[in-house]
Amino acid sequence: MDQESDEALMLRIARGDERAFRVLAPRYAVRATGLARRICGNSADAEEIVQEAFLRVWVNAPRWRPEALFRTWFYRIVFNLALNKKRRAPFDPLEAAGDPADPAPRADDAMARREQDRLVASAIAELPARQRSAIALTYGDELSNAEAAAVLGTSVSAFETLLVRARRALRIKLNWTNDED
Amino acid sequence: MNRTSDLLDEVIARQMHKNDAADEAVAARVLKNLGGPLPRQRHSLFDRWPSLLLTRDYAPAWPRLAVLACVALFGCMVGLATPNLSVRKSNAMVRIAEADGGSLVFDSEPITGVRP
């Protein structure tokens, strides 16, 4: 059963096979958590979202039809739950706090890099939800534009526009203007 | 490719993967919570039908539908073209309608044989 495809496992799950469910869930648990965290911005919400998403997979498995990849369908569930989730906290506060100063010789480079990461994290957090999701799917989950568009429920061209806008917004927030855009 | 774009891609990717290690701990907790009894599954309405209804294709064949439509149209045309067919269907009804009820009431005249 471990060698079976996601779609084959889903057909088993549709018939009430709990063992198949417990083979499929670990395949996507970490990636789903990462996607939810990148959209919501905190791990607590991500945990609730991923658990709810897996329960929905189990409950609705009999209605699932193999018209698309399971991964696309599941990510869409996670994405929709993440968008609807009310945030408890804006973003994890520890990410903005930064690390203590490092007295090592190349500490300046490391400090500059940390500051850059902090600014990027802040800029991403300020993006609209769909743009942030486009960034998360492309850079975090490394999905193709076609699959990411399917997860967002939009066309490929619309997704690409979303991504371009997100990148442009980040450049502006980071003061990295580019004449080619 | 533009250097700024490359740098932007790099920093975004770095930010996206920054807390990947923490995701594993969260995922482990989720899987542990899912280890218990699972809720009831939601079945489609059609799943409860006999399998025979699900395995056979009951979709109408378009040629048969076309023939049925033509026959229906023909029947309508026949019905509209001959509206009095039902009236002439049975002569018994005509005989009864034309029958003279006076023979049941009056006797004929003895001389002329005419009934009033």
mmCIF file of C-alpha atoms in Angstrom:
data_model
loop_
_atom_site.group_PDB
_atom_site.id
_atom_site.type_symbol
_atom_site.label_atom_id
_atom_site.label_comp_id
_atom_site.label_asym_id
_atom_site.label_seq_id
_atom_site.Cartn_x
_atom_site.Cartn_y
_atom_site.Cartn_z
ATOM 1 C CA MET A 1 0.000 0.000 0.000
ATOM 2 C CA ASP A 2 2.927 2.353 0.628
ATOM 3 C CA GLN A 3 3.836 2.178 -3.068
ATOM 4 C CA GLU A 4 0.372 3.060 -4.308
ATOM 5 C CA SER A 5 -0.362 6.411 -5.875
ATOM 6 C CA ASP A 6 -2.285 9.094 -4.041
ATOM 7 C CA GLU A 7 -5.281 8.566 -6.300
ATOM 8 C CA ALA A 8 -5.293 4.808 -5.695
ATOM 9 C CA LEU A 9 -5.185 5.419 -1.962
ATOM 10 C CA MET A 10 -8.058 7.871 -2.248
ATOM 11 C CA LEU A 11 -10.192 5.204 -3.899
ATOM 12 C CA ARG A 12 -9.497 2.973 -0.915
ATOM 13 C CA ILE A 13 -10.222 5.793 1.509
ATOM 14 C CA ALA A 14 -13.524 6.386 -0.287
ATOM 15 C CA ARG A 15 -14.491 2.855 0.740
ATOM 16 C CA GLY A 16 -13.665 3.567 4.369
ATOM 17 C CA ASP A 17 -10.110 2.223 4.484
ATOM 18 C CA GLU A 18 -8.544 3.980 7.487
ATOM 19 C CA ARG A 19 -5.201 2.323 6.892
ATOM 20 C CA ALA A 20 -4.993 3.906 3.451
ATOM 21 C CA PHE A 21 -5.802 7.272 5.028
ATOM 22 C CA ARG A 22 -2.947 6.858 7.495
ATOM 23 C CA VAL A 23 -0.575 6.075 4.627
ATOM 24 C CA LEU A 24 -1.642 9.099 2.591
ATOM 25 C CA ALA A 25 -1.735 11.685 5.369
ATOM 26 C CA PRO A 26 1.980 11.604 6.271
ATOM 27 C CA ARG A 27 2.884 12.168 2.631
ATOM 28 C CA TYR A 28 1.372 15.655 2.737
ATOM 29 C CA ALA A 29 1.373 16.638 6.392
ATOM 30 C CA VAL A 30 4.614 18.624 6.344
ATOM 31 C CA ARG A 31 4.002 20.308 3.006
ATOM 32 C CA ALA A 32 0.450 21.224 3.946
ATOM 33 C CA THR A 33 1.668 22.661 7.235
ATOM 34 C CA GLY A 34 4.241 24.735 5.412
ATOM 35 C CA LEU A 35 1.680 26.038 2.931
ATOM 36 C CA ALA A 36 -0.802 26.944 5.651
ATOM 37 C CA ARG A 37 1.906 28.622 7.732
ATOM 38 C CA ARG A 38 3.139 30.681 4.789
ATOM 39 C CA ILE A 39 -0.364 31.923 4.071
ATOM 40 C CA CYS A 40 -1.496 32.482 7.659
ATOM 41 C CA GLY A 41 1.834 33.496 9.063
ATOM 42 C CA ASN A 42 1.776 31.444 12.246
ATOM 43 C CA SER A 43 2.176 27.784 13.134
ATOM 44 C CA ALA A 44 -0.752 27.596 15.553
ATOM 45 C CA ASP A 45 -3.280 28.434 12.874
ATOM 46 C CA ALA A 46 -1.457 26.206 10.419
ATOM 47 C CA GLU A 47 -1.869 23.231 12.760
ATOM 48 C CA GLU A 48 -5.614 23.733 13.039
ATOM 49 C CA ILE A 49 -5.959 24.247 9.309
ATOM 50 C CA VAL A 50 -4.038 21.124 8.354
ATOM 51 C CA GLN A 51 -5.941 18.965 10.834
ATOM 52 C CA GLU A 52 -9.249 20.266 9.528
ATOM 53 C CA ALA A 53 -8.096 19.726 5.950
ATOM 54 C CA PHE A 54 -7.231 16.079 6.587
ATOM 55 C CA LEU A 55 -10.559 15.491 8.315
ATOM 56 C CA ARG A 56 -12.336 16.945 5.295
ATOM 57 C CA VAL A 57 -10.360 14.632 3.043
ATOM 58 C CA TRP A 58 -11.545 11.641 5.082
ATOM 59 C CA VAL A 59 -15.182 12.756 5.365
ATOM 60 C CA ASN A 60 -15.553 13.740 1.697
ATOM 61 C CA ALA A 61 -13.453 10.958 0.177
ATOM 62 C CA PRO A 62 -16.535 9.059 -1.122
ATOM 63 C CA ARG A 63 -17.430 12.128 -3.178
ATOM 64 C CA TRP A 64 -13.956 12.673 -4.587
ATOM 65 C CA ARG A 65 -13.559 12.075 -8.305
ATOM 66 C CA PRO A 66 -10.121 11.550 -9.912
ATOM 67 C CA GLU A 67 -10.571 14.432 -12.341
ATOM 68 C CA ALA A 68 -7.491 16.191 -11.021
ATOM 69 C CA LEU A 69 -4.470 15.275 -8.953
ATOM 70 C CA PHE A 70 -5.171 14.590 -5.296
ATOM 71 C CA ARG A 71 -2.403 17.028 -4.429
ATOM 72 C CA THR A 72 -4.143 19.872 -6.262
ATOM 73 C CA TRP A 73 -7.473 19.096 -4.590
ATOM 74 C CA PHE A 74 -5.921 18.834 -1.137
ATOM 75 C CA TYR A 75 -3.890 22.018 -1.477
ATOM 76 C CA ARG A 76 -7.067 23.782 -2.552
ATOM 77 C CA ILE A 77 -8.743 22.686 0.671
ATOM 78 C CA VAL A 78 -5.775 23.952 2.693
ATOM 79 C CA PHE A 79 -5.728 27.212 0.758
ATOM 80 C CA ASN A 80 -9.444 27.867 1.288
ATOM 81 C CA LEU A 81 -9.230 27.063 4.983
ATOM 82 C CA ALA A 82 -6.199 29.316 5.353
ATOM 83 C CA LEU A 83 -7.962 32.218 3.675
ATOM 84 C CA ASN A 84 -11.002 31.823 5.906
ATOM 85 C CA LYS A 85 -9.037 31.428 9.077
ATOM 86 C CA LYS A 86 -9.087 34.413 11.349
ATOM 87 C CA ARG A 87 -5.638 35.119 12.553
ATOM 88 C CA ARG A 88 -4.940 34.917 16.245
ATOM 89 C CA ALA A 89 -1.812 36.981 15.926
ATOM 90 C CA PRO A 90 -0.581 38.996 12.925
ATOM 91 C CA PHE A 91 2.535 36.921 12.476
ATOM 92 C CA ASP A 92 4.852 35.004 14.761
ATOM 93 C CA PRO A 93 6.395 37.761 16.914
ATOM 94 C CA LEU A 94 9.703 35.896 17.252
ATOM 95 C CA GLU A 95 10.370 36.342 13.559
ATOM 96 C CA ALA A 96 10.366 40.115 13.962
ATOM 97 C CA ALA A 97 12.460 40.089 17.121
ATOM 98 C CA GLY A 98 15.604 38.940 15.371
ATOM 99 C CA ASP A 99 18.516 37.076 16.853
ATOM 100 C CA PRO A 100 20.979 38.357 19.447
ATOM 101 C CA ALA A 101 24.199 39.962 18.180
ATOM 102 C CA ASP A 102 26.899 37.532 17.152
ATOM 103 C CA PRO A 103 30.461 38.609 18.004
ATOM 104 C CA ALA A 104 31.971 36.242 15.371
ATOM 105 C CA PRO A 105 34.212 37.786 12.623
ATOM 106 C CA ARG A 106 31.598 37.630 9.862
ATOM 107 C CA ALA A 107 28.814 38.718 12.153
ATOM 108 C CA ASP A 108 28.128 41.859 10.137
ATOM 109 C CA ASP A 109 27.226 39.831 7.056
ATOM 110 C CA ALA A 110 25.024 37.550 9.074
ATOM 111 C CA MET A 111 23.363 40.501 10.764
ATOM 112 C CA ALA A 112 22.719 42.188 7.422
ATOM 113 C CA ARG A 113 21.220 38.986 6.109
ATOM 114 C CA ARG A 114 18.970 38.640 9.155
ATOM 115 C CA GLU A 115 17.807 42.196 8.754
ATOM 116 C CA GLN A 116 17.100 41.553 5.103
ATOM 117 C CA ASP A 117 15.104 38.434 5.994
ATOM 118 C CA ARG A 118 13.149 40.405 8.572
ATOM 119 C CA LEU A 119 12.260 43.049 6.024
ATOM 120 C CA VAL A 120 11.245 40.432 3.460
ATOM 121 C CA ALA A 121 9.097 38.625 6.017
ATOM 122 C CA SER A 122 7.400 41.870 6.938
ATOM 123 C CA ALA A 123 6.858 42.773 3.290
ATOM 124 C CA ILE A 124 5.345 39.367 2.500
ATOM 125 C CA ALA A 125 3.058 39.618 5.518
ATOM 126 C CA GLU A 126 1.672 42.899 4.211
ATOM 127 C CA LEU A 127 0.750 41.465 0.828
ATOM 128 C CA PRO A 128 -2.916 40.764 0.052
ATOM 129 C CA ALA A 129 -3.878 37.177 0.839
ATOM 130 C CA ARG A 130 -4.023 35.940 -2.746
ATOM 131 C CA GLN A 131 -0.677 37.480 -3.643
ATOM 132 C CA ARG A 132 0.853 36.001 -0.524
ATOM 133 C CA SER A 133 -0.621 32.632 -1.475
ATOM 134 C CA ALA A 134 0.840 32.903 -4.974
ATOM 135 C CA ILE A 135 4.264 33.555 -3.446
ATOM 136 C CA ALA A 136 3.861 30.640 -1.025
ATOM 137 C CA LEU A 137 2.818 28.189 -3.732
ATOM 138 C CA THR A 138 5.571 29.224 -6.122
ATOM 139 C CA TYR A 139 8.527 29.688 -3.808
ATOM 140 C CA GLY A 140 7.520 27.535 -0.870
ATOM 141 C CA ASP A 141 5.846 24.523 -2.452
ATOM 142 C CA GLU A 142 7.546 25.038 -5.825
ATOM 143 C CA LEU A 143 4.419 24.189 -7.774
ATOM 144 C CA SER A 144 4.176 24.866 -11.471
ATOM 145 C CA ASN A 145 2.111 27.863 -12.539
ATOM 146 C CA ALA A 146 -0.579 25.543 -13.886
ATOM 147 C CA GLU A 147 -0.951 23.602 -10.668
ATOM 148 C CA ALA A 148 -0.736 26.691 -8.489
ATOM 149 C CA ALA A 149 -3.456 28.297 -10.597
ATOM 150 C CA ALA A 150 -5.636 25.212 -10.092
ATOM 151 C CA VAL A 151 -5.118 25.425 -6.334
ATOM 152 C CA LEU A 152 -6.190 29.073 -6.349
ATOM 153 C CA GLY A 153 -9.075 28.290 -8.665
ATOM 154 C CA THR A 154 -7.963 30.691 -11.345
ATOM 155 C CA SER A 155 -6.487 30.638 -14.830
ATOM 156 C CA VAL A 156 -2.759 30.356 -15.475
ATOM 157 C CA SER A 157 -2.595 33.852 -16.930
ATOM 158 C CA ALA A 158 -4.431 35.293 -13.944
ATOM 159 C CA PHE A 159 -2.076 33.484 -11.594
ATOM 160 C CA GLU A 160 0.970 34.795 -13.437
ATOM 161 C CA THR A 161 -0.431 38.300 -13.171
ATOM 162 C CA LEU A 162 -0.924 37.751 -9.459
ATOM 163 C CA LEU A 163 2.675 36.641 -9.101
ATOM 164 C CA VAL A 164 4.013 39.598 -11.062
ATOM 165 C CA ARG A 165 2.037 41.986 -8.880
ATOM 166 C CA ALA A 166 3.279 40.293 -5.730
ATOM 167 C CA ARG A 167 6.887 40.550 -6.828
ATOM 168 C CA ARG A 168 6.448 44.149 -7.846
ATOM 169 C CA ALA A 169 4.857 44.989 -4.507
ATOM 170 C CA LEU A 170 7.731 43.334 -2.681
ATOM 171 C CA ARG A 171 10.294 45.271 -4.692
ATOM 172 C CA ILE A 172 8.552 48.515 -3.871
ATOM 173 C CA LYS A 173 8.315 47.676 -0.174
ATOM 174 C CA LEU A 174 11.982 46.688 -0.120
ATOM 175 C CA ASN A 175 12.963 49.689 -2.257
ATOM 176 C CA TRP A 176 14.356 47.380 -4.947
ATOM 177 C CA THR A 177 12.756 49.072 -7.925
ATOM 178 C CA ASN A 178 13.505 47.533 -11.302
ATOM 179 C CA ASP A 179 13.187 49.533 -14.496
ATOM 180 C CA GLU A 180 12.308 46.433 -16.524
ATOM 181 C CA ASP A 181 9.041 46.042 -14.644
ATOM 182 C CA MET B 1 18.444 37.510 -16.093
ATOM 183 C CA ASN B 2 18.117 40.687 -14.071
ATOM 184 C CA ARG B 3 20.282 40.613 -10.949
ATOM 185 C CA THR B 4 17.636 42.259 -8.791
ATOM 186 C CA SER B 5 15.129 39.618 -9.833
ATOM 187 C CA ASP B 6 17.568 36.847 -8.981
ATOM 188 C CA LEU B 7 18.215 38.375 -5.576
ATOM 189 C CA LEU B 8 14.520 38.820 -4.941
ATOM 190 C CA ASP B 9 13.842 35.194 -5.858
ATOM 191 C CA GLU B 10 16.614 34.122 -3.527
ATOM 192 C CA VAL B 11 15.428 36.073 -0.524
ATOM 193 C CA ILE B 12 11.813 35.069 -1.042
ATOM 194 C CA ALA B 13 12.743 31.397 -1.313
ATOM 195 C CA ARG B 14 14.906 31.679 1.781
ATOM 196 C CA GLN B 15 12.055 33.254 3.707
ATOM 197 C CA MET B 16 9.588 30.619 2.527
ATOM 198 C CA HIS B 17 11.786 27.778 3.746
ATOM 199 C CA LYS B 18 12.994 29.440 6.922
ATOM 200 C CA ASN B 19 10.744 27.575 9.335
ATOM 201 C CA ASP B 20 10.563 24.245 7.555
ATOM 202 C CA ALA B 21 11.994 22.429 10.553
ATOM 203 C CA ALA B 22 9.182 23.694 12.781
ATOM 204 C CA ASP B 23 6.647 22.410 10.244
ATOM 205 C CA GLU B 24 7.726 18.854 10.925
ATOM 206 C CA ALA B 25 6.909 19.153 14.611
ATOM 207 C CA VAL B 26 3.499 20.602 13.798
ATOM 208 C CA ALA B 27 2.821 17.901 11.225
ATOM 209 C CA ALA B 28 3.743 15.214 13.739
ATOM 210 C CA ARG B 29 1.192 16.578 16.198
ATOM 211 C CA VAL B 30 -1.476 16.668 13.499
ATOM 212 C CA LEU B 31 -0.820 13.056 12.526
ATOM 213 C CA LYS B 32 -0.936 12.018 16.164
ATOM 214 C CA ASN B 33 -4.317 13.729 16.582
ATOM 215 C CA LEU B 34 -5.596 11.923 13.486
ATOM 216 C CA GLY B 35 -4.589 8.583 14.972
ATOM 217 C CA GLY B 36 -7.821 8.290 16.908
ATOM 218 C CA PRO B 37 -11.275 7.336 15.650
ATOM 219 C CA LEU B 38 -12.205 9.146 12.461
ATOM 220 C CA PRO B 39 -15.606 10.766 11.897
ATOM 221 C CA ARG B 40 -18.277 9.300 9.700
ATOM 222 C CA GLN B 41 -17.755 9.666 5.971
ATOM 223 C CA ARG B 42 -20.213 11.558 3.836
ATOM 224 C CA HIS B 43 -21.511 9.456 0.991
ATOM 225 C CA SER B 44 -23.088 10.664 -2.193
ATOM 226 C CA LEU B 45 -26.842 10.100 -2.538
ATOM 227 C CA PHE B 46 -26.246 7.814 -5.490
ATOM 228 C CA ASP B 47 -23.966 5.533 -3.509
ATOM 229 C CA ARG B 48 -27.043 4.110 -1.782
ATOM 230 C CA TRP B 49 -28.714 3.036 -5.011
ATOM 231 C CA PRO B 50 -28.470 -0.562 -6.177
ATOM 232 C CA SER B 51 -25.285 -1.113 -8.064
ATOM 233 C CA LEU B 52 -27.250 -2.155 -11.116
ATOM 234 C CA LEU B 53 -28.471 1.368 -11.545
ATOM 235 C CA LEU B 54 -24.952 2.666 -11.355
ATOM 236 C CA THR B 55 -23.347 0.168 -13.703
ATOM 237 C CA ARG B 56 -25.784 0.440 -16.598
ATOM 238 C CA ASP B 57 -25.938 3.399 -18.845
ATOM 239 C CA TYR B 58 -29.477 4.691 -19.039
ATOM 240 C CA ALA B 59 -28.719 7.669 -21.175
ATOM 241 C CA PRO B 60 -31.214 7.825 -24.092
ATOM 242 C CA ALA B 61 -29.905 7.093 -27.557
ATOM 243 C CA TRP B 62 -30.480 10.124 -29.717
ATOM 244 C CA PRO B 63 -31.699 8.150 -32.806
ATOM 245 C CA ARG B 64 -34.409 6.511 -30.716
ATOM 246 C CA LEU B 65 -35.425 9.850 -29.300
ATOM 247 C CA ALA B 66 -35.654 11.237 -32.808
ATOM 248 C CA VAL B 67 -37.880 8.344 -33.930
ATOM 249 C CA LEU B 68 -40.097 8.781 -30.878
ATOM 250 C CA ALA B 69 -40.451 12.468 -31.630
ATOM 251 C CA CYS B 70 -41.370 11.768 -35.245
ATOM 252 C CA VAL B 71 -44.008 9.229 -34.241
ATOM 253 C CA ALA B 72 -45.488 11.645 -31.738
ATOM 254 C CA LEU B 73 -45.577 14.356 -34.359
ATOM 255 C CA PHE B 74 -47.220 12.005 -36.839
ATOM 256 C CA GLY B 75 -49.859 11.081 -34.284
ATOM 257 C CA CYS B 76 -50.611 14.710 -33.656
ATOM 258 C CA MET B 77 -50.935 15.387 -37.351
ATOM 259 C CA VAL B 78 -53.346 12.482 -37.804
ATOM 260 C CA GLY B 79 -55.405 13.622 -34.892
ATOM 261 C CA LEU B 80 -55.653 17.174 -36.141
ATOM 262 C CA ALA B 81 -56.403 16.176 -39.763
ATOM 263 C CA THR B 82 -59.405 13.931 -38.980
ATOM 264 C CA PRO B 83 -61.293 15.471 -36.090
ATOM 265 C CA ASN B 84 -64.595 13.585 -36.549
ATOM 266 C CA LEU B 85 -63.269 10.076 -36.647
ATOM 267 C CA SER B 86 -64.406 9.370 -33.104
ATOM 268 C CA VAL B 87 -68.000 10.447 -33.921
ATOM 269 C CA ARG B 88 -68.256 7.972 -36.761
ATOM 270 C CA LYS B 89 -66.549 5.253 -34.909
ATOM 271 C CA SER B 90 -69.697 3.551 -33.682
ATOM 272 C CA ASN B 91 -72.992 3.466 -35.541
ATOM 273 C CA ALA B 92 -74.735 2.258 -32.440
ATOM 274 C CA MET B 93 -74.553 5.684 -30.948
ATOM 275 C CA VAL B 94 -76.018 7.217 -34.103
ATOM 276 C CA ARG B 95 -78.906 4.745 -34.117
ATOM 277 C CA ILE B 96 -79.738 5.489 -30.560
ATOM 278 C CA ALA B 97 -79.643 9.221 -31.115
ATOM 279 C CA GLU B 98 -81.883 8.997 -34.196
ATOM 280 C CA ALA B 99 -84.316 6.586 -32.653
ATOM 281 C CA ASP B 100 -87.928 7.777 -32.354
ATOM 282 C CA GLY B 101 -89.060 7.570 -28.786
ATOM 283 C CA GLY B 102 -92.685 8.081 -29.806
ATOM 284 C CA SER B 103 -93.083 4.420 -30.665
ATOM 285 C CA LEU B 104 -92.636 3.682 -27.021
ATOM 286 C CA VAL B 105 -95.459 6.033 -26.007
ATOM 287 C CA PHE B 106 -98.012 6.276 -28.774
ATOM 288 C CA ASP B 107 -99.723 3.560 -30.756
ATOM 289 C CA SER B 108 -100.010 3.995 -34.525
ATOM 290 C CA GLU B 109 -103.336 5.078 -36.100
ATOM 291 C CA PRO B 110 -105.330 2.042 -37.111
ATOM 292 C CA ILE B 111 -106.233 3.466 -40.522
ATOM 293 C CA THR B 112 -103.213 5.451 -41.655
ATOM 294 C CA GLY B 113 -100.603 3.718 -39.583
ATOM 295 C CA VAL B 114 -99.029 7.055 -38.705
ATOM 296 C CA ARG B 115 -97.802 7.717 -35.232
ATOM 297 C CA PRO B 116 -98.450 11.063 -33.659
#
